[in-house]
PDB file of C-alpha atoms in Angstrom:
ATOM      1  CA  MET A  34     110.804  97.295  78.169  1.00  0.00           C
ATOM      2  CA  ASN A  35     114.020  99.051  77.132  1.00  0.00           C
ATOM      3  CA  SER A  36     116.173  98.120  74.120  1.00  0.00           C
ATOM      4  CA  ARG A  37     118.649  96.072  76.170  1.00  0.00           C
ATOM      5  CA  THR A  38     115.867  94.048  77.770  1.00  0.00           C
ATOM      6  CA  ARG A  39     114.259  93.483  74.355  1.00  0.00           C
ATOM      7  CA  LEU A  40     117.598  92.213  73.006  1.00  0.00           C
ATOM      8  CA  ASN A  41     118.008  89.855  75.971  1.00  0.00           C
ATOM      9  CA  PHE A  42     114.465  88.648  75.418  1.00  0.00           C
ATOM     10  CA  LEU A  43     115.106  87.874  71.737  1.00  0.00           C
ATOM     11  CA  VAL A  44     118.307  85.986  72.568  1.00  0.00           C
ATOM     12  CA  PHE A  45     116.444  84.171  75.317  1.00  0.00           C
ATOM     13  CA  ILE A  46     113.659  83.023  72.975  1.00  0.00           C
ATOM     14  CA  ALA A  47     116.052  82.150  70.133  1.00  0.00           C
ATOM     15  CA  ALA A  48     117.937  79.771  72.417  1.00  0.00           C
ATOM     16  CA  PHE A  49     114.862  77.674  73.141  1.00  0.00           C
ATOM     17  CA  LEU A  50     112.484  78.155  70.216  1.00  0.00           C
ATOM     18  CA  PRO A  51     114.034  75.851  67.581  1.00  0.00           C
ATOM     19  CA  GLY A  52     112.091  72.615  67.536  1.00  0.00           C
ATOM     20  CA  THR A  53     109.895  73.597  70.468  1.00  0.00           C
ATOM     21  CA  PHE A  54     106.672  72.794  68.700  1.00  0.00           C
ATOM     22  CA  ALA A  55     107.939  69.803  66.730  1.00  0.00           C
ATOM     23  CA  PHE A  56     105.992  67.019  68.401  1.00  0.00           C
ATOM     24  CA  GLY A  57     107.788  64.129  66.694  1.00  0.00           C
ATOM     25  CA  GLN A  58     109.804  63.490  69.827  1.00  0.00           C
ATOM     26  CA  SER A  59     108.568  63.028  73.338  1.00  0.00           C
ATOM     27  CA  SER A  60     107.000  66.261  74.572  1.00  0.00           C
ATOM     28  CA  GLU A  61     104.808  67.176  77.513  1.00  0.00           C
ATOM     29  CA  MET A  62     102.576  69.899  78.854  1.00  0.00           C
ATOM     30  CA  GLY A  63     102.241  70.705  82.527  1.00  0.00           C
ATOM     31  CA  LEU A  64      99.982  72.655  84.872  1.00  0.00           C
ATOM     32  CA  PHE A  65     101.773  74.151  87.884  1.00  0.00           C
ATOM     33  CA  LEU A  66     100.281  75.003  91.274  1.00  0.00           C
ATOM     34  CA  GLY A  67     102.499  76.255  94.059  1.00  0.00           C
ATOM     35  CA  ILE A  68     103.736  79.121  96.177  1.00  0.00           C
ATOM     36  CA  GLY A  69     106.051  82.099  95.809  1.00  0.00           C
ATOM     37  CA  THR A  70     108.593  83.201  98.415  1.00  0.00           C
ATOM     38  CA  TYR A  71     111.378  85.767  98.396  1.00  0.00           C
ATOM     39  CA  LYS A  72     114.689  86.743  99.986  1.00  0.00           C
ATOM     40  CA  GLY A  73     115.481  90.401 100.464  1.00  0.00           C
ATOM     41  CA  GLU A  74     115.577  93.209 102.991  1.00  0.00           C
ATOM     42  CA  ILE A  75     112.443  92.018 104.787  1.00  0.00           C
ATOM     43  CA  SER A  76     112.931  88.250 104.453  1.00  0.00           C
ATOM     44  CA  PRO A  77     116.481  87.000 105.202  1.00  0.00           C
ATOM     45  CA  HIS A  78     115.726  83.451 103.978  1.00  0.00           C
ATOM     46  CA  LEU A  79     114.482  82.340 100.560  1.00  0.00           C
ATOM     47  CA  PHE A  80     111.968  79.857 101.950  1.00  0.00           C
ATOM     48  CA  ASN A  81     110.195  81.861 104.626  1.00  0.00           C
ATOM     49  CA  THR A  82     106.730  80.687 105.654  1.00  0.00           C
ATOM     50  CA  LYS A  83     105.867  84.268 106.618  1.00  0.00           C
ATOM     51  CA  THR A  84     106.168  85.430 102.993  1.00  0.00           C
ATOM     52  CA  ILE A  85     104.185  82.688 101.202  1.00  0.00           C
ATOM     53  CA  LYS A  86     101.855  83.695  98.362  1.00  0.00           C
ATOM     54  CA  PRO A  87     100.112  81.530  95.699  1.00  0.00           C
ATOM     55  CA  ALA A  88     101.483  80.850  92.207  1.00  0.00           C
ATOM     56  CA  VAL A  89     100.109  79.135  89.082  1.00  0.00           C
ATOM     57  CA  GLY A  90     101.633  78.363  85.713  1.00  0.00           C
ATOM     58  CA  ILE A  91     101.904  76.313  82.530  1.00  0.00           C
ATOM     59  CA  LEU A  92     104.916  74.464  81.169  1.00  0.00           C
ATOM     60  CA  TYR A  93     106.052  72.847  77.935  1.00  0.00           C
ATOM     61  CA  ARG A  94     108.836  70.235  78.054  1.00  0.00           C
ATOM     62  CA  ARG A  95     110.629  68.509  75.185  1.00  0.00           C
ATOM     63  CA  ASN A  96     112.707  65.459  76.022  1.00  0.00           C
ATOM     64  CA  LEU A  97     115.915  65.329  73.995  1.00  0.00           C
ATOM     65  CA  ASN A  98     116.578  61.878  75.448  1.00  0.00           C
ATOM     66  CA  SER A  99     115.939  60.071  78.728  1.00  0.00           C
ATOM     67  CA  HIS A 100     118.358  62.275  80.683  1.00  0.00           C
ATOM     68  CA  TRP A 101     118.145  65.687  79.008  1.00  0.00           C
ATOM     69  CA  ALA A 102     115.154  67.925  78.311  1.00  0.00           C
ATOM     70  CA  TYR A 103     114.432  71.584  77.824  1.00  0.00           C
ATOM     71  CA  ARG A 104     111.384  73.493  78.943  1.00  0.00           C
ATOM     72  CA  LEU A 105     109.518  76.745  78.540  1.00  0.00           C
ATOM     73  CA  GLY A 106     107.291  77.924  81.367  1.00  0.00           C
ATOM     74  CA  LEU A 107     105.037  80.831  82.256  1.00  0.00           C
ATOM     75  CA  THR A 108     104.270  81.428  85.928  1.00  0.00           C
ATOM     76  CA  TYR A 109     102.121  84.048  87.618  1.00  0.00           C
ATOM     77  CA  GLY A 110     102.596  84.464  91.339  1.00  0.00           C
ATOM     78  CA  ALA A 111     103.331  86.879  94.125  1.00  0.00           C
ATOM     79  CA  VAL A 112     105.729  87.479  96.996  1.00  0.00           C
ATOM     80  CA  ALA A 113     105.333  89.608 100.112  1.00  0.00           C
ATOM     81  CA  GLY A 114     107.100  90.737 103.256  1.00  0.00           C
ATOM     82  CA  ASP A 115     106.270  92.569 106.469  1.00  0.00           C
ATOM     83  CA  ASP A 116     108.779  93.885 109.010  1.00  0.00           C
ATOM     84  CA  ALA A 117     106.091  93.676 111.686  1.00  0.00           C
ATOM     85  CA  LYS A 118     106.254  89.862 111.471  1.00  0.00           C
ATOM     86  CA  SER A 119     110.001  89.781 112.145  1.00  0.00           C
ATOM     87  CA  ASN A 120     111.783  89.023 115.394  1.00  0.00           C
ATOM     88  CA  ASP A 121     114.595  91.429 114.507  1.00  0.00           C
ATOM     89  CA  GLU A 122     114.578  94.680 116.497  1.00  0.00           C
ATOM     90  CA  TYR A 123     115.814  96.803 113.565  1.00  0.00           C
ATOM     91  CA  GLN A 124     113.115  95.475 111.240  1.00  0.00           C
ATOM     92  CA  LEU A 125     110.412  96.040 113.836  1.00  0.00           C
ATOM     93  CA  ARG A 126     111.509  99.665 114.124  1.00  0.00           C
ATOM     94  CA  ARG A 127     111.782 100.118 110.333  1.00  0.00           C
ATOM     95  CA  ASN A 128     108.216  98.773 109.930  1.00  0.00           C
ATOM     96  CA  LEU A 129     108.144  98.469 106.113  1.00  0.00           C
ATOM     97  CA  SER A 130     105.977  96.033 104.151  1.00  0.00           C
ATOM     98  CA  PHE A 131     105.191  95.210 100.532  1.00  0.00           C
ATOM     99  CA  ARG A 132     103.676  92.778  98.074  1.00  0.00           C
ATOM    100  CA  ALA A 133     104.743  92.187  94.471  1.00  0.00           C
ATOM    101  CA  ARG A 134     102.925  90.326  91.728  1.00  0.00           C
ATOM    102  CA  ILE A 135     105.308  88.583  89.312  1.00  0.00           C
ATOM    103  CA  LEU A 136     104.830  87.338  85.749  1.00  0.00           C
ATOM    104  CA  ASP A 137     107.725  84.991  84.954  1.00  0.00           C
ATOM    105  CA  LEU A 138     108.646  83.520  81.555  1.00  0.00           C
ATOM    106  CA  HIS A 139     111.505  81.041  81.801  1.00  0.00           C
ATOM    107  CA  GLY A 140     113.513  78.692  79.630  1.00  0.00           C
ATOM    108  CA  ALA A 141     115.706  75.988  81.134  1.00  0.00           C
ATOM    109  CA  PHE A 142     117.527  72.718  80.512  1.00  0.00           C
ATOM    110  CA  GLU A 143     116.776  69.752  82.767  1.00  0.00           C
ATOM    111  CA  PHE A 144     118.947  66.787  83.703  1.00  0.00           C
ATOM    112  CA  ASN A 145     117.384  63.563  85.004  1.00  0.00           C
ATOM    113  CA  PHE A 146     119.673  61.476  87.195  1.00  0.00           C
ATOM    114  CA  LEU A 147     117.812  58.327  86.110  1.00  0.00           C
ATOM    115  CA  PRO A 148     116.540  57.622  82.562  1.00  0.00           C
ATOM    116  CA  TYR A 149     113.033  59.081  82.547  1.00  0.00           C
ATOM    117  CA  GLN A 150     110.376  59.891  79.947  1.00  0.00           C
ATOM    118  CA  LEU A 151     106.627  59.680  80.370  1.00  0.00           C
ATOM    119  CA  ALA A 152     106.159  58.194  76.896  1.00  0.00           C
ATOM    120  CA  ASN A 153     108.798  55.489  77.486  1.00  0.00           C
ATOM    121  CA  GLU A 154     107.298  52.634  79.538  1.00  0.00           C
ATOM    122  CA  SER A 155     110.747  51.072  80.083  1.00  0.00           C
ATOM    123  CA  SER A 156     112.261  54.179  81.712  1.00  0.00           C
ATOM    124  CA  ALA A 157     112.469  54.680  85.474  1.00  0.00           C
ATOM    125  CA  PRO A 158     109.186  55.314  87.330  1.00  0.00           C
ATOM    126  CA  ALA A 159     110.764  58.236  89.205  1.00  0.00           C
ATOM    127  CA  THR A 160     113.921  60.323  89.230  1.00  0.00           C
ATOM    128  CA  PRO A 161     115.520  63.303  90.938  1.00  0.00           C
ATOM    129  CA  PHE A 162     116.411  66.106  88.509  1.00  0.00           C
ATOM    130  CA  VAL A 163     118.028  69.538  88.350  1.00  0.00           C
ATOM    131  CA  PHE A 164     117.507  72.443  85.973  1.00  0.00           C
ATOM    132  CA  GLY A 165     118.994  75.801  85.072  1.00  0.00           C
ATOM    133  CA  GLY A 166     118.277  78.633  82.672  1.00  0.00           C
ATOM    134  CA  LEU A 167     116.983  82.196  82.389  1.00  0.00           C
ATOM    135  CA  SER A 168     113.848  84.047  83.422  1.00  0.00           C
ATOM    136  CA  LEU A 169     112.309  87.171  81.947  1.00  0.00           C
ATOM    137  CA  TYR A 170     110.041  88.600  84.621  1.00  0.00           C
ATOM    138  CA  HIS A 171     107.831  91.596  85.308  1.00  0.00           C
ATOM    139  CA  PHE A 172     107.193  92.692  88.886  1.00  0.00           C
ATOM    140  CA  ASN A 173     105.266  95.480  90.564  1.00  0.00           C
ATOM    141  CA  PRO A 174     105.969  96.171  94.253  1.00  0.00           C
ATOM    142  CA  GLN A 175     103.106  97.760  96.188  1.00  0.00           C
ATOM    143  CA  ALA A 176     102.443  98.916  99.738  1.00  0.00           C
ATOM    144  CA  GLU A 177      99.221  99.514 101.660  1.00  0.00           C
ATOM    145  CA  LEU A 178      98.339 102.859 103.219  1.00  0.00           C
ATOM    146  CA  ASN A 179      95.017 103.569 104.924  1.00  0.00           C
ATOM    147  CA  GLY A 180      93.343 100.649 103.165  1.00  0.00           C
ATOM    148  CA  ASP A 181      94.582 101.490  99.662  1.00  0.00           C
ATOM    149  CA  TRP A 182      97.427  99.829  97.709  1.00  0.00           C
ATOM    150  CA  TYR A 183      99.963 102.009  95.898  1.00  0.00           C
ATOM    151  CA  ASP A 184     102.522 101.126  93.213  1.00  0.00           C
ATOM    152  CA  LEU A 185     105.892 101.956  94.760  1.00  0.00           C
ATOM    153  CA  GLN A 186     108.160 102.370  91.736  1.00  0.00           C
ATOM    154  CA  PRO A 187     106.474 105.587  90.472  1.00  0.00           C
ATOM    155  CA  LEU A 188     106.739 107.074  93.972  1.00  0.00           C
ATOM    156  CA  GLY A 189     110.564 106.963  94.054  1.00  0.00           C
ATOM    157  CA  THR A 190     110.596 106.144  97.766  1.00  0.00           C
ATOM    158  CA  GLU A 191     114.406 106.364  97.981  1.00  0.00           C
ATOM    159  CA  GLY A 192     114.651 109.516  95.876  1.00  0.00           C
ATOM    160  CA  GLN A 193     114.932 107.744  92.524  1.00  0.00           C
ATOM    161  CA  GLY A 194     114.419 110.062  89.585  1.00  0.00           C
ATOM    162  CA  THR A 195     115.109 113.295  91.507  1.00  0.00           C
ATOM    163  CA  SER A 196     117.933 115.765  90.956  1.00  0.00           C
ATOM    164  CA  ALA A 197     118.897 115.465  94.632  1.00  0.00           C
ATOM    165  CA  TYR A 198     119.843 111.814  94.033  1.00  0.00           C
ATOM    166  CA  PRO A 199     121.214 111.727  90.461  1.00  0.00           C
ATOM    167  CA  SER A 200     122.792 108.290  90.918  1.00  0.00           C
ATOM    168  CA  ARG A 201     119.447 106.720  91.832  1.00  0.00           C
ATOM    169  CA  GLU A 202     117.517 105.959  88.668  1.00  0.00           C
ATOM    170  CA  LYS A 203     114.074 104.416  88.792  1.00  0.00           C
ATOM    171  CA  TYR A 204     114.423 100.658  88.562  1.00  0.00           C
ATOM    172  CA  LYS A 205     113.060  98.695  85.621  1.00  0.00           C
ATOM    173  CA  ARG A 206     110.083  96.492  86.414  1.00  0.00           C
ATOM    174  CA  THR A 207     110.880  94.083  83.566  1.00  0.00           C
ATOM    175  CA  GLN A 208     114.242  92.360  83.932  1.00  0.00           C
ATOM    176  CA  MET A 209     116.215  89.153  83.404  1.00  0.00           C
ATOM    177  CA  ALA A 210     117.241  86.686  86.116  1.00  0.00           C
ATOM    178  CA  LEU A 211     119.227  83.478  86.473  1.00  0.00           C
ATOM    179  CA  MET A 212     117.033  80.545  87.489  1.00  0.00           C
ATOM    180  CA  PHE A 213     117.965  77.117  88.812  1.00  0.00           C
ATOM    181  CA  GLY A 214     116.516  74.415  91.001  1.00  0.00           C
ATOM    182  CA  GLY A 215     115.605  70.781  91.268  1.00  0.00           C
ATOM    183  CA  GLY A 216     113.098  68.241  92.463  1.00  0.00           C
ATOM    184  CA  PHE A 217     111.588  64.861  91.699  1.00  0.00           C
ATOM    185  CA  LYS A 218     109.573  63.436  88.802  1.00  0.00           C
ATOM    186  CA  PHE A 219     107.049  60.609  89.259  1.00  0.00           C
ATOM    187  CA  LYS A 220     105.311  58.612  86.518  1.00  0.00           C
ATOM    188  CA  PHE A 221     101.745  57.293  86.907  1.00  0.00           C
ATOM    189  CA  SER A 222     101.516  55.989  83.340  1.00  0.00           C
ATOM    190  CA  LYS A 223     102.956  56.751  79.905  1.00  0.00           C
ATOM    191  CA  MET A 224     100.403  59.562  79.722  1.00  0.00           C
ATOM    192  CA  PHE A 225     100.503  61.234  83.145  1.00  0.00           C
ATOM    193  CA  GLY A 226     103.029  62.133  85.819  1.00  0.00           C
ATOM    194  CA  ILE A 227     103.763  64.717  88.477  1.00  0.00           C
ATOM    195  CA  THR A 228     106.778  66.861  89.292  1.00  0.00           C
ATOM    196  CA  LEU A 229     107.710  68.305  92.662  1.00  0.00           C
ATOM    197  CA  GLU A 230     110.193  71.146  92.334  1.00  0.00           C
ATOM    198  CA  ALA A 231     111.640  74.366  93.716  1.00  0.00           C
ATOM    199  CA  GLY A 232     113.052  76.938  91.310  1.00  0.00           C
ATOM    200  CA  ALA A 233     114.994  79.959  92.576  1.00  0.00           C
ATOM    201  CA  ARG A 234     115.582  83.183  90.647  1.00  0.00           C
ATOM    202  CA  ARG A 235     118.721  85.186  91.338  1.00  0.00           C
ATOM    203  CA  LEU A 236     117.909  88.803  90.459  1.00  0.00           C
ATOM    204  CA  TYR A 237     120.089  91.677  89.295  1.00  0.00           C
ATOM    205  CA  THR A 238     118.006  94.216  91.184  1.00  0.00           C
ATOM    206  CA  ASP A 239     117.685  94.960  94.883  1.00  0.00           C
ATOM    207  CA  TYR A 240     114.259  96.537  94.450  1.00  0.00           C
ATOM    208  CA  LEU A 241     111.901  93.568  94.316  1.00  0.00           C
ATOM    209  CA  ASP A 242     110.713  94.816  97.712  1.00  0.00           C
ATOM    210  CA  ASP A 243     111.365  98.508  96.871  1.00  0.00           C
ATOM    211  CA  ILE A 244     114.044  98.657  99.593  1.00  0.00           C
ATOM    212  CA  SER A 245     117.751  98.996  98.849  1.00  0.00           C
ATOM    213  CA  LYS A 246     119.776 101.997 100.006  1.00  0.00           C
ATOM    214  CA  THR A 247     119.204 104.840 102.498  1.00  0.00           C
ATOM    215  CA  TYR A 248     116.272 107.008 103.516  1.00  0.00           C
ATOM    216  CA  ALA A 249     115.762 109.973 101.210  1.00  0.00           C
ATOM    217  CA  ASP A 250     115.162 113.537 102.347  1.00  0.00           C
ATOM    218  CA  LYS A 251     111.423 113.919 102.945  1.00  0.00           C
ATOM    219  CA  GLY A 252     111.437 117.461 101.573  1.00  0.00           C
ATOM    220  CA  VAL A 253     112.793 116.150  98.262  1.00  0.00           C
ATOM    221  CA  LEU A 254     110.144 113.418  98.117  1.00  0.00           C
ATOM    222  CA  GLN A 255     107.367 115.856  99.032  1.00  0.00           C
ATOM    223  CA  ALA A 256     108.325 118.211  96.220  1.00  0.00           C
ATOM    224  CA  ALA A 257     108.747 115.467  93.617  1.00  0.00           C
ATOM    225  CA  TYR A 258     106.055 112.924  94.450  1.00  0.00           C
ATOM    226  CA  GLY A 259     103.821 114.212  97.243  1.00  0.00           C
ATOM    227  CA  ASP A 260     102.508 113.012 100.597  1.00  0.00           C
ATOM    228  CA  VAL A 261     102.058 109.331  99.731  1.00  0.00           C
ATOM    229  CA  SER A 262     105.725 108.949  98.746  1.00  0.00           C
ATOM    230  CA  VAL A 263     106.795 110.588 102.021  1.00  0.00           C
ATOM    231  CA  GLN A 264     104.590 108.332 104.127  1.00  0.00           C
ATOM    232  CA  LEU A 265     105.564 105.096 102.368  1.00  0.00           C
ATOM    233  CA  SER A 266     109.264 105.903 102.297  1.00  0.00           C
ATOM    234  CA  ASP A 267     109.579 106.030 106.093  1.00  0.00           C
ATOM    235  CA  ARG A 268     107.140 104.106 108.247  1.00  0.00           C
ATOM    236  CA  SER A 269     109.551 103.600 111.116  1.00  0.00           C
ATOM    237  CA  THR A 270     108.198 103.738 114.633  1.00  0.00           C
ATOM    238  CA  ASP A 271     110.441 106.723 115.373  1.00  0.00           C
ATOM    239  CA  GLY A 272     110.024 108.309 111.960  1.00  0.00           C
ATOM    240  CA  GLN A 273     108.055 111.245 113.299  1.00  0.00           C
ATOM    241  CA  ALA A 274     110.504 111.876 116.121  1.00  0.00           C
ATOM    242  CA  ALA A 275     113.788 111.591 114.235  1.00  0.00           C
ATOM    243  CA  ASP A 276     115.189 112.618 110.866  1.00  0.00           C
ATOM    244  CA  ASN A 277     116.207 109.347 109.171  1.00  0.00           C
ATOM    245  CA  THR A 278     117.670 111.033 106.069  1.00  0.00           C
ATOM    246  CA  ASP A 279     120.725 109.097 104.821  1.00  0.00           C
ATOM    247  CA  ARG A 280     120.312 106.395 107.464  1.00  0.00           C
ATOM    248  CA  GLN A 281     120.325 102.779 106.352  1.00  0.00           C
ATOM    249  CA  ARG A 282     117.049 101.563 104.854  1.00  0.00           C
ATOM    250  CA  GLY A 283     118.317  98.451 103.024  1.00  0.00           C
ATOM    251  CA  ASN A 284     121.449  96.636 101.881  1.00  0.00           C
ATOM    252  CA  ALA A 285     122.302  97.552  98.289  1.00  0.00           C
ATOM    253  CA  SER A 286     125.139  94.999  98.076  1.00  0.00           C
ATOM    254  CA  ASP A 287     122.792  92.018  98.523  1.00  0.00           C
ATOM    255  CA  LYS A 288     120.492  91.478  95.522  1.00  0.00           C
ATOM    256  CA  ASP A 289     117.007  90.031  95.928  1.00  0.00           C
ATOM    257  CA  TRP A 290     115.754  86.525  95.106  1.00  0.00           C
ATOM    258  CA  TYR A 291     112.398  84.869  94.596  1.00  0.00           C
ATOM    259  CA  MET A 292     111.410  81.228  94.293  1.00  0.00           C
ATOM    260  CA  PHE A 293     108.444  79.225  93.045  1.00  0.00           C
ATOM    261  CA  THR A 294     107.872  75.876  94.755  1.00  0.00           C
ATOM    262  CA  GLY A 295     105.088  73.450  93.942  1.00  0.00           C
ATOM    263  CA  ILE A 296     103.665  70.543  92.015  1.00  0.00           C
ATOM    264  CA  THR A 297     103.162  70.160  88.256  1.00  0.00           C
ATOM    265  CA  LEU A 298     100.720  67.741  86.634  1.00  0.00           C
ATOM    266  CA  ASN A 299     102.366  66.598  83.375  1.00  0.00           C
ATOM    267  CA  PHE A 300     100.697  64.863  80.423  1.00  0.00           C
ATOM    268  CA  THR A 301     102.208  63.472  77.216  1.00  0.00           C
ATOM    269  CA  LEU A 302     101.657  65.218  73.898  1.00  0.00           C
ATOM    270  CA  SER A 303     103.200  62.474  71.734  1.00  0.00           C
ATOM    271  CA  SER A 304     103.716  58.727  71.968  1.00  0.00           C
ATOM    272  CA  LYS A 305     107.171  58.762  70.337  1.00  0.00           C
ATOM    273  CA  TYR A 306     110.244  59.101  72.493  1.00  0.00           C
ATOM    274  CA  SER A 307     113.967  59.606  72.029  1.00  0.00           C
ATOM    275  CA  SER A 308     116.434  57.086  73.437  1.00  0.00           C
ATOM    276  CA  ASN A 309     119.682  58.361  71.881  1.00  0.00           C
ATOM    277  CA  CYS A 310     121.607  58.634  75.132  1.00  0.00           C
ATOM    278  CA  THR A 311     124.097  55.800  74.579  1.00  0.00           C
ATOM    279  CA  PRO A 312     126.623  56.544  77.355  1.00  0.00           C
ATOM    280  CA  PHE A 313     123.950  56.392  80.035  1.00  0.00           C
ATOM    281  CA  ARG A 314     122.249  53.336  78.534  1.00  0.00           C
ATOM    282  CA  GLN A 315     125.548  51.465  78.482  1.00  0.00           C
ATOM    283  CA  LYS A 316     126.253  52.297  82.098  1.00  0.00           C
ATOM    284  CA  LEU A 317     122.815  51.101  83.144  1.00  0.00           C
ATOM    285  CA  ARG A 318     123.255  47.665  81.537  1.00  0.00           C
TER     286      ARG A 318
END
């Protein structure tokens, strides 16, 4: 983690830490089970059933009142993509694939459209809600070759880190992202409830799938990183018959996304609740 990322992380935590573990107000814990999907060079749509991988997580929520809350969450999941599963002729010829495990720490504010708190028996039994915030995530794209999985970032598959491509630095595997989403909350009792949600992350890297720019010269890759880098950089069906150097491999102008979608089982940590949301209470009378 570089100094800039560490600074972003400290600012990120400072924004959400005050009062997080003060249980005098209504607070909840949650267990998340869901799926991870991604949008990038291999998957043109964020929710693509061909890229689904499992995800699990934990969540802490503090209700500021019946409409506003903030949350901290930690999610571990994965995303994947395979050109061979596409219907696009270019992707079938390119023939790249990857998987990436992701550890995601996020902080976000939530807004409930109806007054809702688990600890408050008089609040609505269900509500739609939206949320937005920041994620600090670590990812590690890999590809399979002859039955073995290789980390792609150290292999510089597009010439990153070589003198032949000085503008292509190796991407950082720990970065920040914008996150936002929405869903529905349902209350079973003042102690338990469930949340259905989808939360997208808009990244500032195009290398979640290790694909972004153009094919690098294979001689450069061979000298810098060896045979495995050469083989994983160009797996196109005509790769042995044509020199793909400098041909399009990805789209650097379109950054990647990933999303976690699933269900969270929430349980109350305290019986007290906050109801200081006068404007909404007046409107509901």
